[in-house]
Coordinates of C-alpha atoms in Angstrom, one line a residue:
X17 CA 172.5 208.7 34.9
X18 CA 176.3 209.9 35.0
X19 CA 178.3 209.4 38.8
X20 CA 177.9 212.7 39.7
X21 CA 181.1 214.6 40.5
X22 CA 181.0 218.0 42.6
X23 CA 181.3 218.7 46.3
X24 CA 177.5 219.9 46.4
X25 CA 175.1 216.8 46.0
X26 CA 172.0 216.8 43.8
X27 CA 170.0 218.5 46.0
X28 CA 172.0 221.2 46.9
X29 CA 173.9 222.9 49.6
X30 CA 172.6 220.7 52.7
X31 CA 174.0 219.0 56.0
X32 CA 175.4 216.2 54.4
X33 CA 178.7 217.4 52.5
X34 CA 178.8 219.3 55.2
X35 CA 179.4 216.2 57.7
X36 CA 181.6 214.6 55.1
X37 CA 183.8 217.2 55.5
X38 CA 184.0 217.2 59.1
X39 CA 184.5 213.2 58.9
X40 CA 187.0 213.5 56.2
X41 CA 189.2 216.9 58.2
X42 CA 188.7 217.3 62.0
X43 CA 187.5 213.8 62.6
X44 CA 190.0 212.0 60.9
X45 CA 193.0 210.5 62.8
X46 CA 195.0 209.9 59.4
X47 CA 195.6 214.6 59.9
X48 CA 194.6 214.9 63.7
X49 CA 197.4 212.2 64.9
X50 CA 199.6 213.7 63.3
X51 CA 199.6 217.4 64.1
X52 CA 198.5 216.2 67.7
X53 CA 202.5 215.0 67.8
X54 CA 203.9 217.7 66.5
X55 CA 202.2 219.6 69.2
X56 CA 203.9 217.2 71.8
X57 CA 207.7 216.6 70.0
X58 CA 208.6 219.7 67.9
X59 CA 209.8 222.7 69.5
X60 CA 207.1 225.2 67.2
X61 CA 204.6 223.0 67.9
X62 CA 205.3 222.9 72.2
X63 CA 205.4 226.6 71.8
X64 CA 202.1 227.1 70.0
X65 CA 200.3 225.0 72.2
X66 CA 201.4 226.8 75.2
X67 CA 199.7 230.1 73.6
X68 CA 197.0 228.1 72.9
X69 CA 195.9 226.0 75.9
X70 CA 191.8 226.5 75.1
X71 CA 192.3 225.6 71.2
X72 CA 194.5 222.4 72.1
X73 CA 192.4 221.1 74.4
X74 CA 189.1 221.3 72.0
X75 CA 191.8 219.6 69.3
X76 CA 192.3 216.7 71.8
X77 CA 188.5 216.1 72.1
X78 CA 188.2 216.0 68.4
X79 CA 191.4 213.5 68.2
X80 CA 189.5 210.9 70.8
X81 CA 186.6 211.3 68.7
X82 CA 188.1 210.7 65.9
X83 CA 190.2 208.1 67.1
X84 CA 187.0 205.9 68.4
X85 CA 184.8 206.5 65.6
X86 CA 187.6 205.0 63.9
X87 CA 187.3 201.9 65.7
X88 CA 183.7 202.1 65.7
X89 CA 183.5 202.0 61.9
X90 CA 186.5 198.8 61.9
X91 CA 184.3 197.1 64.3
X92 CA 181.5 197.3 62.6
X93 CA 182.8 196.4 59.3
X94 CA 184.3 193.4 60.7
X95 CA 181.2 192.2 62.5
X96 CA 179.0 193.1 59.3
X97 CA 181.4 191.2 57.4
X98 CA 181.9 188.3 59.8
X99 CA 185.6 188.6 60.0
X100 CA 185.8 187.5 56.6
X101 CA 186.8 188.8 53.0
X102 CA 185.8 188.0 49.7
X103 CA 186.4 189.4 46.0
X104 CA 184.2 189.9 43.2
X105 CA 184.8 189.5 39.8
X106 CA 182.4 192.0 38.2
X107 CA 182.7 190.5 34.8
X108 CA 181.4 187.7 35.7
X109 CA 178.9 188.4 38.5
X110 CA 175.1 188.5 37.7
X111 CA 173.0 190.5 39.6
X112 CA 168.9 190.3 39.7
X113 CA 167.5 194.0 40.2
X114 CA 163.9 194.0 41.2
X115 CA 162.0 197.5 40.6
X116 CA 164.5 198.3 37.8
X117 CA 162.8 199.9 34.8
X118 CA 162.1 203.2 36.6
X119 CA 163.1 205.4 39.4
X120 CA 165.9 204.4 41.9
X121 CA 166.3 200.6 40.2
X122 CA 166.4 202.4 37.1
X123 CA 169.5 204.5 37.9
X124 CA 171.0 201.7 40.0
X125 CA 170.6 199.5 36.7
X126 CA 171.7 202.3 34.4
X127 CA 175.2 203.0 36.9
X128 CA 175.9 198.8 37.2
X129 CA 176.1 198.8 33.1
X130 CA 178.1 201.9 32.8
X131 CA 180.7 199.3 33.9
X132 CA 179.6 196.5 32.0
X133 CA 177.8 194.5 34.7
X134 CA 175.4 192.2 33.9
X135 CA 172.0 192.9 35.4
X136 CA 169.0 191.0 35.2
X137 CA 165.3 193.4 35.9
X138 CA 162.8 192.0 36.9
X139 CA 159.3 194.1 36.5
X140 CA 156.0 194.5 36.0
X141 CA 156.5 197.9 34.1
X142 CA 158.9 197.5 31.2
X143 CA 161.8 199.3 31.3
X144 CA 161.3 203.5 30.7
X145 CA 164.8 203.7 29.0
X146 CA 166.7 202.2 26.6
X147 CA 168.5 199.1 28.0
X148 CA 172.0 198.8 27.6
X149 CA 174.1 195.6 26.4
X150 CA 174.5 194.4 29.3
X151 CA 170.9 194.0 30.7
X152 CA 168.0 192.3 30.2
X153 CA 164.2 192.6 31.2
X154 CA 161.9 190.0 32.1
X155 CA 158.5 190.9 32.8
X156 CA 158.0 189.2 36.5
X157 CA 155.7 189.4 39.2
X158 CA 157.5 189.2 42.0
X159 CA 154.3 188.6 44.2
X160 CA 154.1 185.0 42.4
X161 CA 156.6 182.5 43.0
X162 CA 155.9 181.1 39.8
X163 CA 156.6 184.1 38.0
X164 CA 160.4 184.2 39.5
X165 CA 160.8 180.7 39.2
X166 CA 159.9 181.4 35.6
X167 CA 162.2 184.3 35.4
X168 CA 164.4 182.5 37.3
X169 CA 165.5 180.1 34.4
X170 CA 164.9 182.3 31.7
X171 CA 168.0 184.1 33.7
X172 CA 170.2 181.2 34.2
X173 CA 169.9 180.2 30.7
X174 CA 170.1 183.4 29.3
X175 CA 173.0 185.1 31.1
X176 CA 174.2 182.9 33.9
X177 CA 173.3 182.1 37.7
X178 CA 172.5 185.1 39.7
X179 CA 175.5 186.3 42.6
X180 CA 173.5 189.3 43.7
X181 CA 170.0 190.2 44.7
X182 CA 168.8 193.6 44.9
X183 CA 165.1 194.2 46.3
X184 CA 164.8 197.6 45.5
X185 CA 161.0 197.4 44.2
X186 CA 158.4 199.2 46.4
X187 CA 154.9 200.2 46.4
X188 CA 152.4 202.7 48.2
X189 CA 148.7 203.5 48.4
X190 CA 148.8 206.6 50.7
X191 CA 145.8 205.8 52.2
X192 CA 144.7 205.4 55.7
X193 CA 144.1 202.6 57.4
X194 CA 140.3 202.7 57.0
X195 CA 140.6 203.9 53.1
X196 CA 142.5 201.2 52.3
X197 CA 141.3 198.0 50.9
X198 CA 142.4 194.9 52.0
X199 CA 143.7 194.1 48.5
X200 CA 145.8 197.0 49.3
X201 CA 147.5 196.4 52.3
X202 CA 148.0 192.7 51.0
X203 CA 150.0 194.1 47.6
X204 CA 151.7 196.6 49.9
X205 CA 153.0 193.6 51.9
X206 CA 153.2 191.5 48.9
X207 CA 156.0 193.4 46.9
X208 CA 157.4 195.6 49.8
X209 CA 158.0 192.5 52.0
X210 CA 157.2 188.7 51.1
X211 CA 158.9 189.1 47.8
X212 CA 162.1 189.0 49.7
X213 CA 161.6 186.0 51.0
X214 CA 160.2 184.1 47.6
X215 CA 163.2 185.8 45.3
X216 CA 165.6 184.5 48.6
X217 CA 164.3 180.8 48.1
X218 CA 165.3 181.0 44.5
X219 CA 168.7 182.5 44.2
X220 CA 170.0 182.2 47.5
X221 CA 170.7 178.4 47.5
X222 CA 173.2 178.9 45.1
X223 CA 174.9 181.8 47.0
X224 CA 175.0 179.3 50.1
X225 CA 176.6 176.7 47.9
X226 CA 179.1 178.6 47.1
X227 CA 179.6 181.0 50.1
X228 CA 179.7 183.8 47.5
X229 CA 176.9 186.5 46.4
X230 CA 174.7 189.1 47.9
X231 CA 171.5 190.2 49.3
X232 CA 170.6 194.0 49.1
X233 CA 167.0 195.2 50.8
X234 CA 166.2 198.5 50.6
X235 CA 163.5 199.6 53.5
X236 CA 162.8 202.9 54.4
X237 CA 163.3 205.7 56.9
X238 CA 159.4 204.9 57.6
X239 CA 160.3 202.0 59.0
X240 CA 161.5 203.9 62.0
X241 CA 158.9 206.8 62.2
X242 CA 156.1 206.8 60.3
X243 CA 153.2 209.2 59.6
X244 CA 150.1 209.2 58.7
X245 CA 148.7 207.6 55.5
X246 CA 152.0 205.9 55.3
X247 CA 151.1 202.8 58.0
X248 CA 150.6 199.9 56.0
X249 CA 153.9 201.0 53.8
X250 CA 156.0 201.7 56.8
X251 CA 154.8 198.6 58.7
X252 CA 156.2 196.5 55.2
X253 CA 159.2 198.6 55.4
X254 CA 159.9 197.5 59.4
X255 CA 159.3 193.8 57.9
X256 CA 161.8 194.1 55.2
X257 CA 164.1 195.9 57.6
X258 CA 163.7 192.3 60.0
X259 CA 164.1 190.1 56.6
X260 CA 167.9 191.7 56.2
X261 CA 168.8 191.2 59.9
X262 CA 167.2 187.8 60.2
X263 CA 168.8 186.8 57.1
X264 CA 172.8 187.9 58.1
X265 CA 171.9 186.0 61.2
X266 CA 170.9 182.8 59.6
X267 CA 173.8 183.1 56.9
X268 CA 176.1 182.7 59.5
X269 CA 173.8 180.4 62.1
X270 CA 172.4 178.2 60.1
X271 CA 173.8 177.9 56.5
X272 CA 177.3 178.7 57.1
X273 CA 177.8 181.4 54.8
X274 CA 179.7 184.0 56.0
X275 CA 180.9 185.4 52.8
X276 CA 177.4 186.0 51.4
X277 CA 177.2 189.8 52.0
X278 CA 173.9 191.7 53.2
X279 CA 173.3 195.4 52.7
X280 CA 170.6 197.5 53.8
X281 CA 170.0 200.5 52.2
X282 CA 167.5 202.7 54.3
X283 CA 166.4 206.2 52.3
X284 CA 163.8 208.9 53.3
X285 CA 161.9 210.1 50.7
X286 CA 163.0 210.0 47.4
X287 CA 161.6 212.3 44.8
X288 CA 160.1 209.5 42.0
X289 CA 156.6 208.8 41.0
X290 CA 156.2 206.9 44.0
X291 CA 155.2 209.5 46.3
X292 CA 153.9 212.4 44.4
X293 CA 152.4 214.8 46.2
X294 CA 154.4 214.7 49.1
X295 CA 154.1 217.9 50.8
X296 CA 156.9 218.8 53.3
X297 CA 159.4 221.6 52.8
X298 CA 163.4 220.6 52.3
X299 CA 165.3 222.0 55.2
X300 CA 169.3 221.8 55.7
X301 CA 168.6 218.5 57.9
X302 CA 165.7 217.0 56.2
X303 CA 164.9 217.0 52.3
X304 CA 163.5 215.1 49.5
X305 CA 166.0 212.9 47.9
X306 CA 167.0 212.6 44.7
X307 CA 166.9 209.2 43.3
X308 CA 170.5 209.8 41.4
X309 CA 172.3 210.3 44.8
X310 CA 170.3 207.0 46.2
X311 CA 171.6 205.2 43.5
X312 CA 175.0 206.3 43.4
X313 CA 175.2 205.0 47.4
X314 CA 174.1 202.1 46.5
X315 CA 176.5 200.9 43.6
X316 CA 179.4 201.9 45.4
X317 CA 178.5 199.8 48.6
X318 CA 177.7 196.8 46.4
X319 CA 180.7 197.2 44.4
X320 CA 182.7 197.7 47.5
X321 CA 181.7 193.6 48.5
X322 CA 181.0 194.3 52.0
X323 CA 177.6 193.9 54.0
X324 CA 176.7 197.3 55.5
X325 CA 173.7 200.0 56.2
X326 CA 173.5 203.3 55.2
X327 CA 170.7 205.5 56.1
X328 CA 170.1 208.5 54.0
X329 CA 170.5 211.2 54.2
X330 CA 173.2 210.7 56.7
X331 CA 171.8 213.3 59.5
X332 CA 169.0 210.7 60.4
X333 CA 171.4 207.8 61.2
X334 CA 172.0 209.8 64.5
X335 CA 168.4 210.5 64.9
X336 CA 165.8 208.1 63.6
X337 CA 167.4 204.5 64.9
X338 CA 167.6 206.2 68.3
X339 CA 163.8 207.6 68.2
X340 CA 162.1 204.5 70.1
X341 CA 164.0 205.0 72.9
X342 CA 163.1 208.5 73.3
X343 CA 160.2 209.5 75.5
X344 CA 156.9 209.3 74.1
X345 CA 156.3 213.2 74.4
X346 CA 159.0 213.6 71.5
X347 CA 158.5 210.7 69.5
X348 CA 154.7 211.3 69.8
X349 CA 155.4 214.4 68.9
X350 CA 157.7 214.1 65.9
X351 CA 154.8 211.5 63.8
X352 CA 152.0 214.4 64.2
X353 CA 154.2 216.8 63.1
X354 CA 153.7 215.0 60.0
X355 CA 150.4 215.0 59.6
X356 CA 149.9 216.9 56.4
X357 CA 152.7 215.2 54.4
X358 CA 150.4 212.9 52.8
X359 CA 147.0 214.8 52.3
X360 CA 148.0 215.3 48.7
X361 CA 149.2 211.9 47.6
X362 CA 148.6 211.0 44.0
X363 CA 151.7 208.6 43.6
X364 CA 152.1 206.5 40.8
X365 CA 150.8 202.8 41.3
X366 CA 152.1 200.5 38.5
X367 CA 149.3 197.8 38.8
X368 CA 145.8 197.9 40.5
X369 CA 145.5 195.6 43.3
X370 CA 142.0 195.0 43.6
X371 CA 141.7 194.1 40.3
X372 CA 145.1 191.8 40.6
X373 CA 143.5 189.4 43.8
X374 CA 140.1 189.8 42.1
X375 CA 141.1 187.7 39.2
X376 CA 142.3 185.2 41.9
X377 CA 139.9 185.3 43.6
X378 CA 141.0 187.7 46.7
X379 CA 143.9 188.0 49.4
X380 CA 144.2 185.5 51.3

């Protein structure tokens, strides 16, 4: 899928461009600074602000906020980043994208070889396109640390040691907790979670070694509120979501890698097979994704070589993060709501777990 160009996403006119603009006009000190001082040291500008005490005022509370959201965003990318830079040559990085032969890997993988990055799927579908030059697939289940150990050096022998991880594959059963079978909350946890850590112990050693590489995790908006039929996914999500934080802290802590980058990517629903039948309404806050803007986030933040989180769409990074600390009578409130938004679920699953642990011989 092509970068798509336009001030209107994918999806439409919603709150998101909307806030860009704000961040990019208003609320940013590069235009506001500026005018502010010619309010202050030109003789035009002293007399429209004396006709215009109210508007002034409002202008200097958008200059502060604009001023320390600023700083916010510098302090964060300098803690994120550990005070330290680092470059990427993208001829000659190799980057290992799990979940890539359909929906969001699939466009991630299809934007990473537009510019002739070499990318490395690893699946248990094969790929629904046709790959470009530049990547390869390797059928891998990434439950089975055998299987990526296999894949692994079929990689390194094939294209060259892996500099960046991406965990983008994901699974769901829609079921409640009762429906489910244990084989099914096991794979849940299997792929959504403990995958992370088993395609970590193989690549990451080599990141460590050379202080140079990255880790990318994509959880979920359901790892901050959840709703029904969604609890054993969302619960995997929360885990992944701990995985990427626990990881930057050991990086630093414990393995003294500072340059090895970290990125969380943290989407609400996204409109592939995954979840079809998902039944809520779009709204200008809250809408169904498209997996073409999900990608297109993620490529430029792993391009950019900086650790980071983005929650999508942007409104709920105000909202959702904060939604534990709210009283119980919203937050209660907000996962009942919900309660219909999985009734209908007939999502796509690419294996069978029960019949996966019954040929060996159950979870365990």
């Amino acid at each position: 899928m092509a970068s798509h160009s336009g001030w209107l996403p994918r999806e439409g006119f919603v709150a998101d461009p909307v806030g860009r603009l704000i961040k990019r006009t208003i609320l940013n000190p590069a235009l506001t600074l500026p005018l502010l001082l010619l309010t202050k040291y030109t003789h035009s500008g002293q007399q429209y602000a004396a006709s215009h005490q109210r508007a002034l005022r409002a202008f200097h509370i958008a200059v502060c906020w604009g001023v320390l959201r600023w700083l916010n965003n510098f302090l964060n990318r300098r803690a994120l980043s550990n005070g330290v830079s680092d470059e990427y040559d993208w001829s000659k990085e190799v980057v290992v994208a799990t979940g890539g032969s359909d929906g969001i890997g699939k466009e991630v993988v299809k934007m990473l070889a537009a510019s002739d990055i070499k990318v490395a799927v690893l699946d248990v579908q094969p790929l629904t396109y046709e790959a470009p030059p530049s990547v390869k697939y390797f059928r891998c289940d990434i439950t089975s640390s055998s299987a990526i150990a296999k894949a692994a050096s079929e990689i390194r022998l094939e294209i060259g040691e892996p500099t960046v991880l991406m965990n983008i594959a994901g699974v769901c059963t829609g079921k409640t907790i009762l429906d489910s079978t244990e084989a099914e909350h096991k794979w849940t946890f299997d792929v959504n979670t403990l995958s992370h850590y088993l395609l970590a112990k193989e690549f990451l050693p080599s990141m460590i070694k050379n202080n140079h590489g990255m880790v990318m995790t994509v959880a979920s908006l359901a790892s901050y509120n959840l709703v029904a039929n969604l609890v054993d996914y969302a619960a995997s999500k929360a885990a992944a979501l701990a995985f990427h934080e626990g990881l930057t802290t050991e990086l630093v802590t414990r393995y003294n890698a500072p340059r090895v980058r970290t990125l969380l990517i943290t989407p609400g629903p996204v409109n592939t097979a995954l979840i079809k039948g998902w039944n809520q309404p779009d709204s200008f806050l809250d809408y169904m994704l498209d997996p073409g803007t999900v990608a297109e986030e993620i490529v430029k933040r792993v391009l950019a070589g900086q650790s980071g989180q983005l929650i999508l769409p942007g409104f709920a990074s105000f909202l959702l993060p904060m939604i534990r600390a709210m009283p119980y009578w919203f937050s209660t409130a907000a996962r009942n709501k919900s309660e219909g938004v999985l009734a209908q679920y007939c999502g796509r699953l690419v294996e069978d777990p029960n019949k996966k642990y019954a040929k060996s011989g159950g979870p365990r």
